[in-house]
JSON list of C-alpha atoms in Angstrom, two decimals:
[
{"chain": "V", "resi": 101, "resn": "UNK", "atom": "CA", "xyz": [0.00, 0.00, 0.00]},
{"chain": "V", "resi": 102, "resn": "UNK", "atom": "CA", "xyz": [1.42, 3.35, -1.08]},
{"chain": "V", "resi": 103, "resn": "UNK", "atom": "CA", "xyz": [-0.11, 6.53, 0.37]},
{"chain": "V", "resi": 104, "resn": "UNK", "atom": "CA", "xyz": [0.02, 9.80, -1.57]},
{"chain": "V", "resi": 105, "resn": "UNK", "atom": "CA", "xyz": [-0.65, 12.87, 0.56]},
{"chain": "V", "resi": 106, "resn": "UNK", "atom": "CA", "xyz": [-3.08, 15.34, -1.03]},
{"chain": "V", "resi": 107, "resn": "UNK", "atom": "CA", "xyz": [-4.28, 17.28, 2.02]},
{"chain": "V", "resi": 108, "resn": "UNK", "atom": "CA", "xyz": [-7.48, 18.80, 0.66]},
{"chain": "V", "resi": 109, "resn": "UNK", "atom": "CA", "xyz": [-10.35, 16.31, 0.91]},
{"chain": "V", "resi": 110, "resn": "UNK", "atom": "CA", "xyz": [-12.30, 17.66, -2.06]},
{"chain": "V", "resi": 111, "resn": "UNK", "atom": "CA", "xyz": [-9.24, 17.54, -4.32]},
{"chain": "V", "resi": 112, "resn": "UNK", "atom": "CA", "xyz": [-8.44, 14.03, -3.12]},
{"chain": "V", "resi": 113, "resn": "UNK", "atom": "CA", "xyz": [-11.92, 12.72, -3.96]},
{"chain": "V", "resi": 114, "resn": "UNK", "atom": "CA", "xyz": [-11.83, 14.48, -7.34]},
{"chain": "V", "resi": 115, "resn": "UNK", "atom": "CA", "xyz": [-8.43, 12.94, -8.16]},
{"chain": "V", "resi": 116, "resn": "UNK", "atom": "CA", "xyz": [-9.67, 9.46, -7.25]},
{"chain": "V", "resi": 117, "resn": "UNK", "atom": "CA", "xyz": [-12.76, 9.95, -9.45]},
{"chain": "V", "resi": 118, "resn": "UNK", "atom": "CA", "xyz": [-10.68, 11.23, -12.37]},
{"chain": "V", "resi": 119, "resn": "UNK", "atom": "CA", "xyz": [-8.31, 8.27, -12.08]},
{"chain": "V", "resi": 120, "resn": "UNK", "atom": "CA", "xyz": [-11.26, 5.88, -12.03]},
{"chain": "V", "resi": 121, "resn": "UNK", "atom": "CA", "xyz": [-12.46, 7.43, -15.30]},
{"chain": "V", "resi": 122, "resn": "UNK", "atom": "CA", "xyz": [-9.11, 6.30, -16.72]},
{"chain": "V", "resi": 123, "resn": "UNK", "atom": "CA", "xyz": [-9.63, 2.77, -15.35]},
{"chain": "V", "resi": 124, "resn": "UNK", "atom": "CA", "xyz": [-7.19, 3.33, -12.49]},
{"chain": "V", "resi": 125, "resn": "UNK", "atom": "CA", "xyz": [-8.75, 2.30, -9.18]},
{"chain": "V", "resi": 126, "resn": "UNK", "atom": "CA", "xyz": [-7.38, 4.40, -6.33]},
{"chain": "V", "resi": 127, "resn": "UNK", "atom": "CA", "xyz": [-9.05, 4.92, -2.96]},
{"chain": "V", "resi": 128, "resn": "UNK", "atom": "CA", "xyz": [-9.51, 8.40, -1.49]},
{"chain": "V", "resi": 129, "resn": "UNK", "atom": "CA", "xyz": [-8.95, 8.29, 2.26]},
{"chain": "V", "resi": 130, "resn": "UNK", "atom": "CA", "xyz": [-10.58, 11.23, 4.04]},
{"chain": "V", "resi": 131, "resn": "UNK", "atom": "CA", "xyz": [-12.06, 12.34, 7.36]},
{"chain": "V", "resi": 132, "resn": "UNK", "atom": "CA", "xyz": [-13.28, 10.63, 9.55]},
{"chain": "V", "resi": 133, "resn": "UNK", "atom": "CA", "xyz": [-10.92, 7.75, 8.68]},
{"chain": "V", "resi": 134, "resn": "UNK", "atom": "CA", "xyz": [-7.99, 10.15, 9.14]},
{"chain": "V", "resi": 135, "resn": "UNK", "atom": "CA", "xyz": [-7.73, 13.67, 10.59]},
{"chain": "V", "resi": 136, "resn": "UNK", "atom": "CA", "xyz": [-9.28, 16.50, 8.58]},
{"chain": "V", "resi": 137, "resn": "UNK", "atom": "CA", "xyz": [-6.81, 18.15, 6.22]},
{"chain": "V", "resi": 138, "resn": "UNK", "atom": "CA", "xyz": [-4.71, 15.00, 5.81]},
{"chain": "V", "resi": 139, "resn": "UNK", "atom": "CA", "xyz": [-6.56, 13.41, 2.89]},
{"chain": "V", "resi": 140, "resn": "UNK", "atom": "CA", "xyz": [-4.57, 10.96, 0.84]},
{"chain": "V", "resi": 141, "resn": "UNK", "atom": "CA", "xyz": [-4.86, 8.59, -2.06]},
{"chain": "V", "resi": 142, "resn": "UNK", "atom": "CA", "xyz": [-4.14, 4.95, -1.31]},
{"chain": "V", "resi": 143, "resn": "UNK", "atom": "CA", "xyz": [-2.50, 2.99, -4.10]},
{"chain": "V", "resi": 144, "resn": "UNK", "atom": "CA", "xyz": [-2.45, -0.77, -3.71]},
{"chain": "V", "resi": 145, "resn": "UNK", "atom": "CA", "xyz": [0.22, -2.38, -5.87]},
{"chain": "V", "resi": 146, "resn": "UNK", "atom": "CA", "xyz": [0.60, -6.08, -6.48]},
{"chain": "V", "resi": 147, "resn": "UNK", "atom": "CA", "xyz": [2.71, -8.51, -8.51]},
{"chain": "V", "resi": 148, "resn": "UNK", "atom": "CA", "xyz": [0.28, -8.31, -11.44]},
{"chain": "V", "resi": 149, "resn": "UNK", "atom": "CA", "xyz": [1.19, -4.66, -12.07]},
{"chain": "V", "resi": 150, "resn": "UNK", "atom": "CA", "xyz": [4.00, -4.16, -14.55]},
{"chain": "V", "resi": 151, "resn": "UNK", "atom": "CA", "xyz": [6.12, -1.12, -15.42]},
{"chain": "V", "resi": 152, "resn": "UNK", "atom": "CA", "xyz": [3.63, -0.04, -18.09]},
{"chain": "V", "resi": 153, "resn": "UNK", "atom": "CA", "xyz": [0.87, 0.07, -15.46]},
{"chain": "V", "resi": 154, "resn": "UNK", "atom": "CA", "xyz": [3.02, 2.17, -13.15]},
{"chain": "V", "resi": 155, "resn": "UNK", "atom": "CA", "xyz": [4.08, 4.50, -15.99]},
{"chain": "V", "resi": 156, "resn": "UNK", "atom": "CA", "xyz": [0.41, 5.00, -16.94]},
{"chain": "V", "resi": 157, "resn": "UNK", "atom": "CA", "xyz": [-0.49, 5.85, -13.34]},
{"chain": "V", "resi": 158, "resn": "UNK", "atom": "CA", "xyz": [2.42, 8.26, -12.92]},
{"chain": "V", "resi": 159, "resn": "UNK", "atom": "CA", "xyz": [1.56, 10.02, -16.20]},
{"chain": "V", "resi": 160, "resn": "UNK", "atom": "CA", "xyz": [-2.12, 10.32, -15.20]},
{"chain": "V", "resi": 161, "resn": "UNK", "atom": "CA", "xyz": [-1.22, 11.68, -11.76]},
{"chain": "V", "resi": 162, "resn": "UNK", "atom": "CA", "xyz": [1.18, 14.25, -13.23]},
{"chain": "V", "resi": 163, "resn": "UNK", "atom": "CA", "xyz": [-1.42, 15.42, -15.74]},
{"chain": "V", "resi": 164, "resn": "UNK", "atom": "CA", "xyz": [-4.25, 15.58, -13.17]},
{"chain": "V", "resi": 165, "resn": "UNK", "atom": "CA", "xyz": [-2.18, 17.35, -10.50]},
{"chain": "V", "resi": 166, "resn": "UNK", "atom": "CA", "xyz": [-0.95, 19.90, -13.04]},
{"chain": "V", "resi": 167, "resn": "UNK", "atom": "CA", "xyz": [-4.53, 20.54, -14.11]},
{"chain": "V", "resi": 168, "resn": "UNK", "atom": "CA", "xyz": [-5.71, 20.82, -10.49]},
{"chain": "V", "resi": 169, "resn": "UNK", "atom": "CA", "xyz": [-3.02, 23.39, -9.66]},
{"chain": "V", "resi": 170, "resn": "UNK", "atom": "CA", "xyz": [-3.88, 25.43, -12.75]},
{"chain": "V", "resi": 171, "resn": "UNK", "atom": "CA", "xyz": [-7.49, 25.93, -11.56]}
]
């Protein structure tokens, strides 16, 4: 399990939803499961993921985070 700190709960949920639209299942972990303001994405990797899967995820995250910061 790999956590990715986002902080803002709304942004975290929006990122998880956008990734799901790209067939990348990532869980948004928000309050009350963790303290408010500490939202994070939870990536669960396994042996079935290959480098192409990881590259696709990294590219999607970079694109989505860049877009989120531009708003």
